[in-house]
Short mmCIF file of C-alpha atoms in Angstrom, two decimals:
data_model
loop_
_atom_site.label_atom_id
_atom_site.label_comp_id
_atom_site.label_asym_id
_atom_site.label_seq_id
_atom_site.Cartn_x
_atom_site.Cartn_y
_atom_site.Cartn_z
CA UNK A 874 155.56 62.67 21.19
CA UNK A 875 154.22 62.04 24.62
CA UNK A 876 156.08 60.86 27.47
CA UNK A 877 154.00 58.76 29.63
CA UNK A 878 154.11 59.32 33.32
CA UNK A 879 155.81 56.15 34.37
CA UNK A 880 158.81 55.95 31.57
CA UNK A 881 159.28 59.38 32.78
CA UNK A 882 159.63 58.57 36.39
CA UNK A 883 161.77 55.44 35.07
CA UNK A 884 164.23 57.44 33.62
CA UNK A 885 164.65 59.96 36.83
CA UNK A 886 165.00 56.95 38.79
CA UNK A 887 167.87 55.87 36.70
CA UNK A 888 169.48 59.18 36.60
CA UNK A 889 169.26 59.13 40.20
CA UNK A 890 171.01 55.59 40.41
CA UNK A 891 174.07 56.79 38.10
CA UNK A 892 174.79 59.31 40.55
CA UNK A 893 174.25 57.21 42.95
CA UNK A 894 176.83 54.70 41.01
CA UNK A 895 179.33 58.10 40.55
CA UNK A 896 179.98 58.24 44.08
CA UNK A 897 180.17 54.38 45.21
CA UNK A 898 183.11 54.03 42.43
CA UNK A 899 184.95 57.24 44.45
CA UNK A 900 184.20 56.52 47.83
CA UNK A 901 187.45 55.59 49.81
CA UNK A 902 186.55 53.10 52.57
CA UNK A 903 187.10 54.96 56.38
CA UNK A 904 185.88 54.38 59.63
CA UNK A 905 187.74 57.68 60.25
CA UNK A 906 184.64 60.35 61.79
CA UNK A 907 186.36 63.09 59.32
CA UNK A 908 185.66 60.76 56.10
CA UNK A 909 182.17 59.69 57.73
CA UNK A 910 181.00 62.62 57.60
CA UNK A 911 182.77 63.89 54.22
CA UNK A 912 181.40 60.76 52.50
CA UNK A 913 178.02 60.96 53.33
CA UNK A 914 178.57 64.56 52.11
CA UNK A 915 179.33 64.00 49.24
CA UNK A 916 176.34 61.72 48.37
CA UNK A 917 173.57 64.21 49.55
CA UNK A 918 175.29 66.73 47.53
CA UNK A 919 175.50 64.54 44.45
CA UNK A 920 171.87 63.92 44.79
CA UNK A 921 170.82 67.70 46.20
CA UNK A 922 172.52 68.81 42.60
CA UNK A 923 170.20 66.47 40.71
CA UNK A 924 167.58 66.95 42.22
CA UNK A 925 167.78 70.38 41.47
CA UNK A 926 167.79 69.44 37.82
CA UNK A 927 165.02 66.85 37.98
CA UNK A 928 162.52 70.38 39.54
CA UNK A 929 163.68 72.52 37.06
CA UNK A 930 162.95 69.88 34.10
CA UNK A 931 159.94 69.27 35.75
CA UNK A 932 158.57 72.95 35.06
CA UNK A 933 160.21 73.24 31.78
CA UNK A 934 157.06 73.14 30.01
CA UNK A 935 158.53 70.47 27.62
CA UNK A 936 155.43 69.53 25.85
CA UNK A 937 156.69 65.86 25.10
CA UNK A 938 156.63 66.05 28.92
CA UNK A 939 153.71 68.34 29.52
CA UNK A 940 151.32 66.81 27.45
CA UNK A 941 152.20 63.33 28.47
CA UNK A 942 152.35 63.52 32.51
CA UNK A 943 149.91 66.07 32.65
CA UNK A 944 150.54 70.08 34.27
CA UNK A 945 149.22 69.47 37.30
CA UNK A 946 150.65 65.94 38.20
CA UNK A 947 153.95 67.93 37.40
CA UNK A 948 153.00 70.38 39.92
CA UNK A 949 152.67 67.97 42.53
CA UNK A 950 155.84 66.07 42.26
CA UNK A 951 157.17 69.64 42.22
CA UNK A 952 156.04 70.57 45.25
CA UNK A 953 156.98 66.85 46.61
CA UNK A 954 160.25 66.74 45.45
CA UNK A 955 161.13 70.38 46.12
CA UNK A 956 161.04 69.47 49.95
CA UNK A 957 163.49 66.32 49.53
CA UNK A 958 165.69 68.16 47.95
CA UNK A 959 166.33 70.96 50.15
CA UNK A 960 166.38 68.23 52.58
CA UNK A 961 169.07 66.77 51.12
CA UNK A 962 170.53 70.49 50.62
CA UNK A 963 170.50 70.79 54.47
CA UNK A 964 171.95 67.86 55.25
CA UNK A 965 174.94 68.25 52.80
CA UNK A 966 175.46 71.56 54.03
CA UNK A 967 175.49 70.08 57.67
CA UNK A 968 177.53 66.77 56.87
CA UNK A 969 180.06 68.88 55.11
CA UNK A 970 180.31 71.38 58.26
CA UNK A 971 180.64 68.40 60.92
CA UNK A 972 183.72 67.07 58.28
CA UNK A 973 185.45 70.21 58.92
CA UNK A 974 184.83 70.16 62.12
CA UNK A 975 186.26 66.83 62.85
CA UNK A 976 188.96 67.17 60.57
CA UNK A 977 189.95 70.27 61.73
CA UNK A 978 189.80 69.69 65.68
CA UNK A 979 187.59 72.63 65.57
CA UNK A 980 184.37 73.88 66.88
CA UNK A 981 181.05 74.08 64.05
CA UNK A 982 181.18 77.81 64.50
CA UNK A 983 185.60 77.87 63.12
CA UNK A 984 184.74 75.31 60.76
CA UNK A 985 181.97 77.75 59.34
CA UNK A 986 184.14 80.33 59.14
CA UNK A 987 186.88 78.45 57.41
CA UNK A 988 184.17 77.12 54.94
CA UNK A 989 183.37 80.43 53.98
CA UNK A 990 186.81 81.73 53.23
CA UNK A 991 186.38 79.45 49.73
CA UNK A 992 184.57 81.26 46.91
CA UNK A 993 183.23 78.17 45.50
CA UNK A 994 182.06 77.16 48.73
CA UNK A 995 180.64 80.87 49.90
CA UNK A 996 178.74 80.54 46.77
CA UNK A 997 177.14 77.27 47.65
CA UNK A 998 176.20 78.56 50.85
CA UNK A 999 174.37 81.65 49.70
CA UNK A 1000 172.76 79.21 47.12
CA UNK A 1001 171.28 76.95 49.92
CA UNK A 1002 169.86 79.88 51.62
CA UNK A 1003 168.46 81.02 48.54
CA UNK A 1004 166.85 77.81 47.76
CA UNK A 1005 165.60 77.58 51.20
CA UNK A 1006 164.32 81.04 51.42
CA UNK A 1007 162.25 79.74 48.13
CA UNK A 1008 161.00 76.53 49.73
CA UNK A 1009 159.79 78.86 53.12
CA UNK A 1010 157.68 81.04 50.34
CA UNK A 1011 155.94 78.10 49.25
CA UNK A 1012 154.73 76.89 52.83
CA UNK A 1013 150.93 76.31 52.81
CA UNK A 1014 150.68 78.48 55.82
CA UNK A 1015 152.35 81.29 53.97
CA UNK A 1016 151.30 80.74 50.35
CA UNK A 1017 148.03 81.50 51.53
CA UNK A 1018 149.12 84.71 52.94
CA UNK A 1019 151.20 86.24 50.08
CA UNK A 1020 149.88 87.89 46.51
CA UNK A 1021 150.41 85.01 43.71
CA UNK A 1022 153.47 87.45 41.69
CA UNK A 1023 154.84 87.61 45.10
CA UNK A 1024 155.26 84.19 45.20
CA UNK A 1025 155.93 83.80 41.65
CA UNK A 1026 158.93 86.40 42.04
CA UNK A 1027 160.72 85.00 44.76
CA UNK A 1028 160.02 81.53 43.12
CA UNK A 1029 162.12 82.86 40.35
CA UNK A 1030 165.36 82.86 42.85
CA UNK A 1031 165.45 79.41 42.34
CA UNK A 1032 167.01 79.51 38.78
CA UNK A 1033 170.01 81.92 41.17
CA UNK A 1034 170.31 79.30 43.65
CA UNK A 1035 171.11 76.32 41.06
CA UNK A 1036 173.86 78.78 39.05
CA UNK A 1037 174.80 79.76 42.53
CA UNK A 1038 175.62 75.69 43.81
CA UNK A 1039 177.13 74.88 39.91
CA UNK A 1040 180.51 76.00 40.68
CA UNK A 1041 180.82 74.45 43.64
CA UNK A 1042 179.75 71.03 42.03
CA UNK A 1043 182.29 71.32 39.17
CA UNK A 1044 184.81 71.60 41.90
CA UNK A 1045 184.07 69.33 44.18
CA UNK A 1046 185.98 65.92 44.94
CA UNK A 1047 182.97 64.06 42.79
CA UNK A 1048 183.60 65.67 39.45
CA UNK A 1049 187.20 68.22 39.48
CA UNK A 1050 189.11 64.46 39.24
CA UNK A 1051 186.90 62.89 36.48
CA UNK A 1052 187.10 64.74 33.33
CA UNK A 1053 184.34 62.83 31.64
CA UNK A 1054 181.98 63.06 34.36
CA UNK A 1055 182.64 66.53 34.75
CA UNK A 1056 181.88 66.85 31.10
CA UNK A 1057 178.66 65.03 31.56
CA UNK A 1058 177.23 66.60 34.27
CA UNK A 1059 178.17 69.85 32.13
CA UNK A 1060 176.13 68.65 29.39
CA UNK A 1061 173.14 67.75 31.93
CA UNK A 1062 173.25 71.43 33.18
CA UNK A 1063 173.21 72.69 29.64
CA UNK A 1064 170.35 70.49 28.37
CA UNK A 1065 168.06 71.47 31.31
CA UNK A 1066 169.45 75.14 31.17
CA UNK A 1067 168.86 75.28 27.02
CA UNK A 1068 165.20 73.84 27.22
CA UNK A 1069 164.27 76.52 30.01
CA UNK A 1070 165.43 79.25 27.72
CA UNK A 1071 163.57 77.85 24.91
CA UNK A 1072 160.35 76.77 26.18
CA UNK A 1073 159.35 79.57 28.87
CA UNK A 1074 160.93 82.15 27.01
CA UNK A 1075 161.70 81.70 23.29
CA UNK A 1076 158.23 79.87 22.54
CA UNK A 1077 155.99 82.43 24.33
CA UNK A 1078 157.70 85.43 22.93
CA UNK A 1079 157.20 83.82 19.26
CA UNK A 1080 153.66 82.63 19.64
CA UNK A 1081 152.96 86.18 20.48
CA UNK A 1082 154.67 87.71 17.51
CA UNK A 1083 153.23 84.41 15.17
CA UNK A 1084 149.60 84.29 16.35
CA UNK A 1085 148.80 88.33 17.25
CA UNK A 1086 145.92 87.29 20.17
CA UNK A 1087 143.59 89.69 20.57
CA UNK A 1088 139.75 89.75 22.52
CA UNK A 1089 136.98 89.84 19.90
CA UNK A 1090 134.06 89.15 22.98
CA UNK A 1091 133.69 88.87 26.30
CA UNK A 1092 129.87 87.27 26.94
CA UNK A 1093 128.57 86.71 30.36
CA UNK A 1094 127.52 82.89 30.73
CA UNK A 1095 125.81 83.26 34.50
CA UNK A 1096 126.14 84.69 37.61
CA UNK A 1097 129.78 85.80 38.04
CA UNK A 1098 130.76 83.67 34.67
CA UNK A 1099 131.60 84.95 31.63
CA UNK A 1100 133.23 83.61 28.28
CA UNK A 1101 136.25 85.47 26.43
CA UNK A 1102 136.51 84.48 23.03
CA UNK A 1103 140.09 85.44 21.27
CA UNK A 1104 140.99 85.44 17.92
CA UNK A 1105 144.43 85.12 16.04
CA UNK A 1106 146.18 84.19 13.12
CA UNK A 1107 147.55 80.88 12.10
CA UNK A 1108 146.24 79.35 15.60
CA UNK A 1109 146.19 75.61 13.82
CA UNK A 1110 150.44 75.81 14.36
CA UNK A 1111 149.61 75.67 18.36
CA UNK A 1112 147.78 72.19 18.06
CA UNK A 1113 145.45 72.86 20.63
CA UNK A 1114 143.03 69.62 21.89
CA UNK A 1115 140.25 69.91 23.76
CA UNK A 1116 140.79 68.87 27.61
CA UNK A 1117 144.21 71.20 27.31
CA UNK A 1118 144.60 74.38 28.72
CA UNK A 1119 146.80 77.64 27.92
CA UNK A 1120 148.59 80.40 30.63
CA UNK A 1121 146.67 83.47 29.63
CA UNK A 1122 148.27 87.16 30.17
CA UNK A 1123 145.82 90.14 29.10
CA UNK A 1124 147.87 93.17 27.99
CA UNK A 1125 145.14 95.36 30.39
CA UNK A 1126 146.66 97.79 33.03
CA UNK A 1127 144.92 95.50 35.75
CA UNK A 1128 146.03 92.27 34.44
CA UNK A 1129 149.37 92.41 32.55
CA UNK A 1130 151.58 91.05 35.53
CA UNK A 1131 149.29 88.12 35.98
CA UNK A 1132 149.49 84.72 33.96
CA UNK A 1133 146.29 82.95 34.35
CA UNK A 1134 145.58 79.69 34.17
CA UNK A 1135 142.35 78.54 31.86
CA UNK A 1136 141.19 75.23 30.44
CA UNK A 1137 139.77 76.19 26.38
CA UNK A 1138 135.59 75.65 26.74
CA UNK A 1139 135.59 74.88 23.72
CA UNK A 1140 137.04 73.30 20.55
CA UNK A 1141 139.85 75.63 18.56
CA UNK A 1142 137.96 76.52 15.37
CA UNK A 1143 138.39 79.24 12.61
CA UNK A 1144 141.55 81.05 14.16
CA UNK A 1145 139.42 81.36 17.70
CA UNK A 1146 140.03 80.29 21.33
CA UNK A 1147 137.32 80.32 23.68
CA UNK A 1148 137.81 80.21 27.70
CA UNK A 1149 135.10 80.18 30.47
CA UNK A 1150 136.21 81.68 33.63
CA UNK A 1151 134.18 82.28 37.16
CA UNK A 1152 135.08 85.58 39.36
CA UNK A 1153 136.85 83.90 42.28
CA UNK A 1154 139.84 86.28 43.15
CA UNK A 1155 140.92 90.15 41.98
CA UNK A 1156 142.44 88.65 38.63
CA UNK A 1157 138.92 86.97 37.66
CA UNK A 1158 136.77 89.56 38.53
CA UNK A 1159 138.83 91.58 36.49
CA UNK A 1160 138.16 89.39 33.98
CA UNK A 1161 135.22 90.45 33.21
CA UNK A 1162 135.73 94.28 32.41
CA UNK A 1163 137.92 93.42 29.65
CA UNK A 1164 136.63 94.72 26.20
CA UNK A 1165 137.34 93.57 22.88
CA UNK A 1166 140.69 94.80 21.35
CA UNK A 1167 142.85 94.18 24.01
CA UNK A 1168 146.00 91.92 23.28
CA UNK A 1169 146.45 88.74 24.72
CA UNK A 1170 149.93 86.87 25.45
CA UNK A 1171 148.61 82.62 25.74
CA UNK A 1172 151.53 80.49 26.42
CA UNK A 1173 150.80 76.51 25.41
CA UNK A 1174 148.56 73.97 24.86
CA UNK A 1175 149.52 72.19 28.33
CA UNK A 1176 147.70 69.66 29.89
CA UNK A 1177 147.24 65.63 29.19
CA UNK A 1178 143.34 65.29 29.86
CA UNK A 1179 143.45 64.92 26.38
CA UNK A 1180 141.61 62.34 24.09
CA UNK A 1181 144.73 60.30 24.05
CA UNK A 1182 144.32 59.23 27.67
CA UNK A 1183 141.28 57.19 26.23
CA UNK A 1184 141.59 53.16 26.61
CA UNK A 1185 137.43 52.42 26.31
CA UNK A 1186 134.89 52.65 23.91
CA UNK A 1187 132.51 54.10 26.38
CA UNK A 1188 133.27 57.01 28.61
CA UNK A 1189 132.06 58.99 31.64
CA UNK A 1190 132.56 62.88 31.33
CA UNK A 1191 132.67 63.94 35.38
CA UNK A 1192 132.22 67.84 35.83
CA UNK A 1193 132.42 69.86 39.47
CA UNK A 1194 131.33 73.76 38.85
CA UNK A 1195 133.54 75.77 36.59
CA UNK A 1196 135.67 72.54 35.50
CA UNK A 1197 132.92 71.75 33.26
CA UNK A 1198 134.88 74.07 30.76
CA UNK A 1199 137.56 71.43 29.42
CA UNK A 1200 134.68 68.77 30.02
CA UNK A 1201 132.17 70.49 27.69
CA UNK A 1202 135.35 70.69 25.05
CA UNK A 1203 135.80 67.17 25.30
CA UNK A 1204 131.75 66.28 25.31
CA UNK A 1205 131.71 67.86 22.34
CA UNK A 1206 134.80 66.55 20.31
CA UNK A 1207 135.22 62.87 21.53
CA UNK A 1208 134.56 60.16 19.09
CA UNK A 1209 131.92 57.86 20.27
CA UNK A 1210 128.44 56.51 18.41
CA UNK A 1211 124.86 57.04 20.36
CA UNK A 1212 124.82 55.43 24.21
CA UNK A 1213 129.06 56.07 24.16
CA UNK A 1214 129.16 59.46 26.17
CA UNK A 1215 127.90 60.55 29.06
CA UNK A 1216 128.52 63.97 31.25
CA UNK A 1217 127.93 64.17 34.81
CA UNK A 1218 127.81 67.82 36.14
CA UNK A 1219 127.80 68.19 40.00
CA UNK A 1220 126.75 72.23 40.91
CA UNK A 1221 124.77 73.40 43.89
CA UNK A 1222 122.26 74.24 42.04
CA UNK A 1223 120.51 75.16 38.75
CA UNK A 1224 121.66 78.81 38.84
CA UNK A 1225 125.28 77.64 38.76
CA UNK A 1226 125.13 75.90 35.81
CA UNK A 1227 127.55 76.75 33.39
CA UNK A 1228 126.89 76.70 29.35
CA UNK A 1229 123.67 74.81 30.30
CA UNK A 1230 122.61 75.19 26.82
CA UNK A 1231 125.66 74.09 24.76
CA UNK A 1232 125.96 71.12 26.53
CA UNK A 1233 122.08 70.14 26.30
CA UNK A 1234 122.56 70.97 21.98
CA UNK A 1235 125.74 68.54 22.02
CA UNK A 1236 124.18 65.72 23.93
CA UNK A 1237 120.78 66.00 21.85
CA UNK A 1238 123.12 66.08 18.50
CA UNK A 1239 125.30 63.03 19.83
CA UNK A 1240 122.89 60.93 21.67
CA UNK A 1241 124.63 61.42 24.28
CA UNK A 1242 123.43 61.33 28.16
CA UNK A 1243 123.55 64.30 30.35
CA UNK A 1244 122.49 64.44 34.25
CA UNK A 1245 122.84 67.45 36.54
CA UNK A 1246 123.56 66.28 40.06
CA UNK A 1247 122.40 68.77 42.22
CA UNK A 1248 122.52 70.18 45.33
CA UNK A 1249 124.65 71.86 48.58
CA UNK A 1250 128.05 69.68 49.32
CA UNK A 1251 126.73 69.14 52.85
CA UNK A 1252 123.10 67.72 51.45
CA UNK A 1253 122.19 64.69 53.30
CA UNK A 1254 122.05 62.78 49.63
CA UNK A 1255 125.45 62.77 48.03
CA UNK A 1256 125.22 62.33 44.49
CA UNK A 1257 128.56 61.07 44.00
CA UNK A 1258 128.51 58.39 46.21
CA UNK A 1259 129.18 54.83 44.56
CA UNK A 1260 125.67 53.60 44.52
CA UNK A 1261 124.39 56.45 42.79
CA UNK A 1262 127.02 56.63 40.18
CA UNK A 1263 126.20 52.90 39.39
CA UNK A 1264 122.51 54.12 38.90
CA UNK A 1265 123.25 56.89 36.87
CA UNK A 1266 126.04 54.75 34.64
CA UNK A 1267 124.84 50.80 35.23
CA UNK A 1268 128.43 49.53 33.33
CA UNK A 1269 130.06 52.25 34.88
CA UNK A 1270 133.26 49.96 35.15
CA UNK A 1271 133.44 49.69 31.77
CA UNK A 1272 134.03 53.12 31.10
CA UNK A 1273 137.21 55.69 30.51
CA UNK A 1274 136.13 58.30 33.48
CA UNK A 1275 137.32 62.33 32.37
CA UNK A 1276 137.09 64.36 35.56
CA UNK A 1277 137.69 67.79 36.38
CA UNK A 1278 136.47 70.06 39.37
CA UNK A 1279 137.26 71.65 42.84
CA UNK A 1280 140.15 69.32 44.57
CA UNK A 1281 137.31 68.51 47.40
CA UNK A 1282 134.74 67.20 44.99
CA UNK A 1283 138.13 65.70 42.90
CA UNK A 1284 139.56 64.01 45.60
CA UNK A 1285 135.90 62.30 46.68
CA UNK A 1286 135.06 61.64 43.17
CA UNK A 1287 137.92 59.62 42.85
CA UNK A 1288 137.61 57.30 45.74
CA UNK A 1289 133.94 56.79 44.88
CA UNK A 1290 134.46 56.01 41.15
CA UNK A 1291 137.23 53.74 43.28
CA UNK A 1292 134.76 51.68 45.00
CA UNK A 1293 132.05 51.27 42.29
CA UNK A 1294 134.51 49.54 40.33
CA UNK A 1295 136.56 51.85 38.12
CA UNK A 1296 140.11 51.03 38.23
CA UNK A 1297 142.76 54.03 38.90
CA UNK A 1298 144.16 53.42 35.16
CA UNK A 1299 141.34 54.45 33.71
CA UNK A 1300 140.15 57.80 36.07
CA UNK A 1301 141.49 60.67 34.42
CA UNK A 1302 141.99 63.84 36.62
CA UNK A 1303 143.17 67.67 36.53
CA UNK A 1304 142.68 69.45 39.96
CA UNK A 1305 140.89 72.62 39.03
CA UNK A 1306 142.46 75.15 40.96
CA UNK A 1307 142.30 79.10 41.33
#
């Protein structure tokens, strides 16, 4: 089952309305500031509490969810939504604060104080800062600037911070007088609580013990690229498609604390995985001093540039450097008769070609067109401009486009495939990132 991205955004919006609806039916007119203030309080706390949810079900790893929406469009309305909701956070914190404040005939500083004397409340409190302590970590300006467990670690708080704010919810105004919405909004804890345990930790841990990963090769493909093949048992139970992509830990001393992220290069076959990988960072230069024996810990399939986002007979295969890997998976493994394919790889230049001869083997086997588009990103001639995509692909309208490279080339792609035509139902991205 797949859960396209739209029913899925449906149903959050919905949720969103019935909590919404839960606190119309209990608010108590009052043009009194106190019950202002507490009102509007209780709505951004409603909504700060399922938000929370919504970003934990978001990275879940649900494959219904994963493999419908896609891993990195998940990502991003991570990362969007993450900021709303400690928005929201903040402002229930504050709204609540000014309540007491009025209420009380107090200053901010003696309602704060008084606030704090309640456990359930004291909790909240240290849960906000934790979840705001999170959201500071994952800043662009200081993402950039801390080591990728660092960030993964204090990302981790977040699952403290929601258990932190739970109490607080069951006891709130909203939910301690309604026994059947308190009972619900149990039930939505435990569903999104149960499906964490299971799917980052129960899953991984038994597809290690099941499939028994281990390196059988690592072959250098190029300059700084090299291919790790790994073999297993049983590896048809993972229903692995080309286009998907698995989180990768290698049991070495160098690597063990690290889950990469790599798209499979090619198709699963006879108990193997293959992944192509380009030394860009400590982790994949590391890469490629691994030596055959060495376990391997792969947590998936995830991804959704799959063959089920196909709607045409005809389609364009769009590759930027090293995210010709799920591309070449895909070139190989999509149904389509003589004329139906075509691949598009954009690299500076001939050296950086990756599996140069796999791909020239499949399209001479398929009848299938291949074009290297060549050349520095700053040329005067750019190769993915409109006009030349409509000379390289004359129906290019017609066609499903698959694309997959560096978010620069991803992003430009886009809008050019945009303008010559393609509609945005039928471009097919994953942001190749590392």
């Amino acid at each position: 089952m797949r859960t396209p991205p739209r029913a899925l955004l449906t149903g959050l919006a919905a949720g969103a309305g019935a909590v919404g609806l839960l606190w119309l039916v209990q608010a108590a007119p009052s043009f009194r500031l106190d019950a202002l203030f507490a009102t509007f309080a209780h709505l951004t706390g409603l909504l700060a509490a399922y938000g929370i949810l919504v970003m934990l079900l978001l990275m879940a790893r649900v494959p219904a969810i994963e493999h419908g929406v896609g891993a990195d469009r998940l990502a991003r309305w991570h990362s969007l939504g993450g900021r709303h909701v400690l928005t929201l956070c903040l402002a229930h914190a504050a709204l609540a604060l000014c309540a007491a404040a009025a209420h009380g005939g107090t200053d901010l500083l003696g309602a704060a104080v008084g606030l704090l004397g309640y456990p359930g409340l004291a909790a909240a409190a240290t849960g906000t800062a934790v979840l705001a302590a999170v959201g500071a970590t994952s800043a662009r300006a200081v993402r950039r600037r801390v080591r990728h467990e660092t960030w993964r670690a204090a990302h981790l708080l977040t699952y403290l911070g929601a258990a932190l704010a739970f109490a607080h919810q069951l006891s709130g105004p909203d939910l301690a007088g309604g026994l059947l919405a308190a009972w619900l909004w149990t039930m939505l804890h435990t569903t999104v609580g149960v499906l964490l345990v299971w799917y980052r930790l129960v899953v991984p841990v038994r597809q290690a013990l099941r499939h028994s990963l281990r390196i059988t090769e690592v072959r250098t493909e190029g300059p700084d690229v090299v291919s790790v093949v790994v073999q297993g048992l049983g590896l048809d139970a993972l229903r692995a498609e080309p286009g998907q992509f698995f989180r990768w830990r290698f049991l070495d001393r160098r690597l063990w604390r690290t889950s990469l992220p790599f798209s499979l290069s090619a198709p699963p076959r006879n108990d193997t995985l293959r992944i192509t990988v380009k030394a860009c960072g400590d982790h994949t230069r590391r890469i490629r001093r691994l030596r055959p024996g060495v376990r391997v810990l792969a947590t998936g399939p995830f991804g959704a540039l799959t063959a089920h986002r196909r709607t045409r007979r005809k389609v364009l295969l769009l590759a930027g450097g090293v995210g010709i890997t799920p591309m070449r998976a895909l070139f190989e493994t999509l149904p389509g008769a003589p004329g139906d394919l075509t691949l598009l790889y954009r690299a500076g230049d001939a050296a950086q070609l990756v599996l140069r001869d796999e791909l020239e083997a499949i399209a001479a086997a398929r009848g299938a067109a291949l074009h290297y588009l060549l050349g520095p990103s700053d040329a005067p001639f750019d190769p993915l401009a409109p006009r030349a995509l409509r000379h390289l692909v004359p129906d290019l309208p017609e066609h499903d486009v698959y694309l997959c490279g560096p978010p620069g080339m991803t992003r430009s792609a886009t809008a050019a495939l945009r303008r010559a035509g393609v509609p945005g139902s039928r471009i097919h991205a994953e942001h190749f990132t590392f």
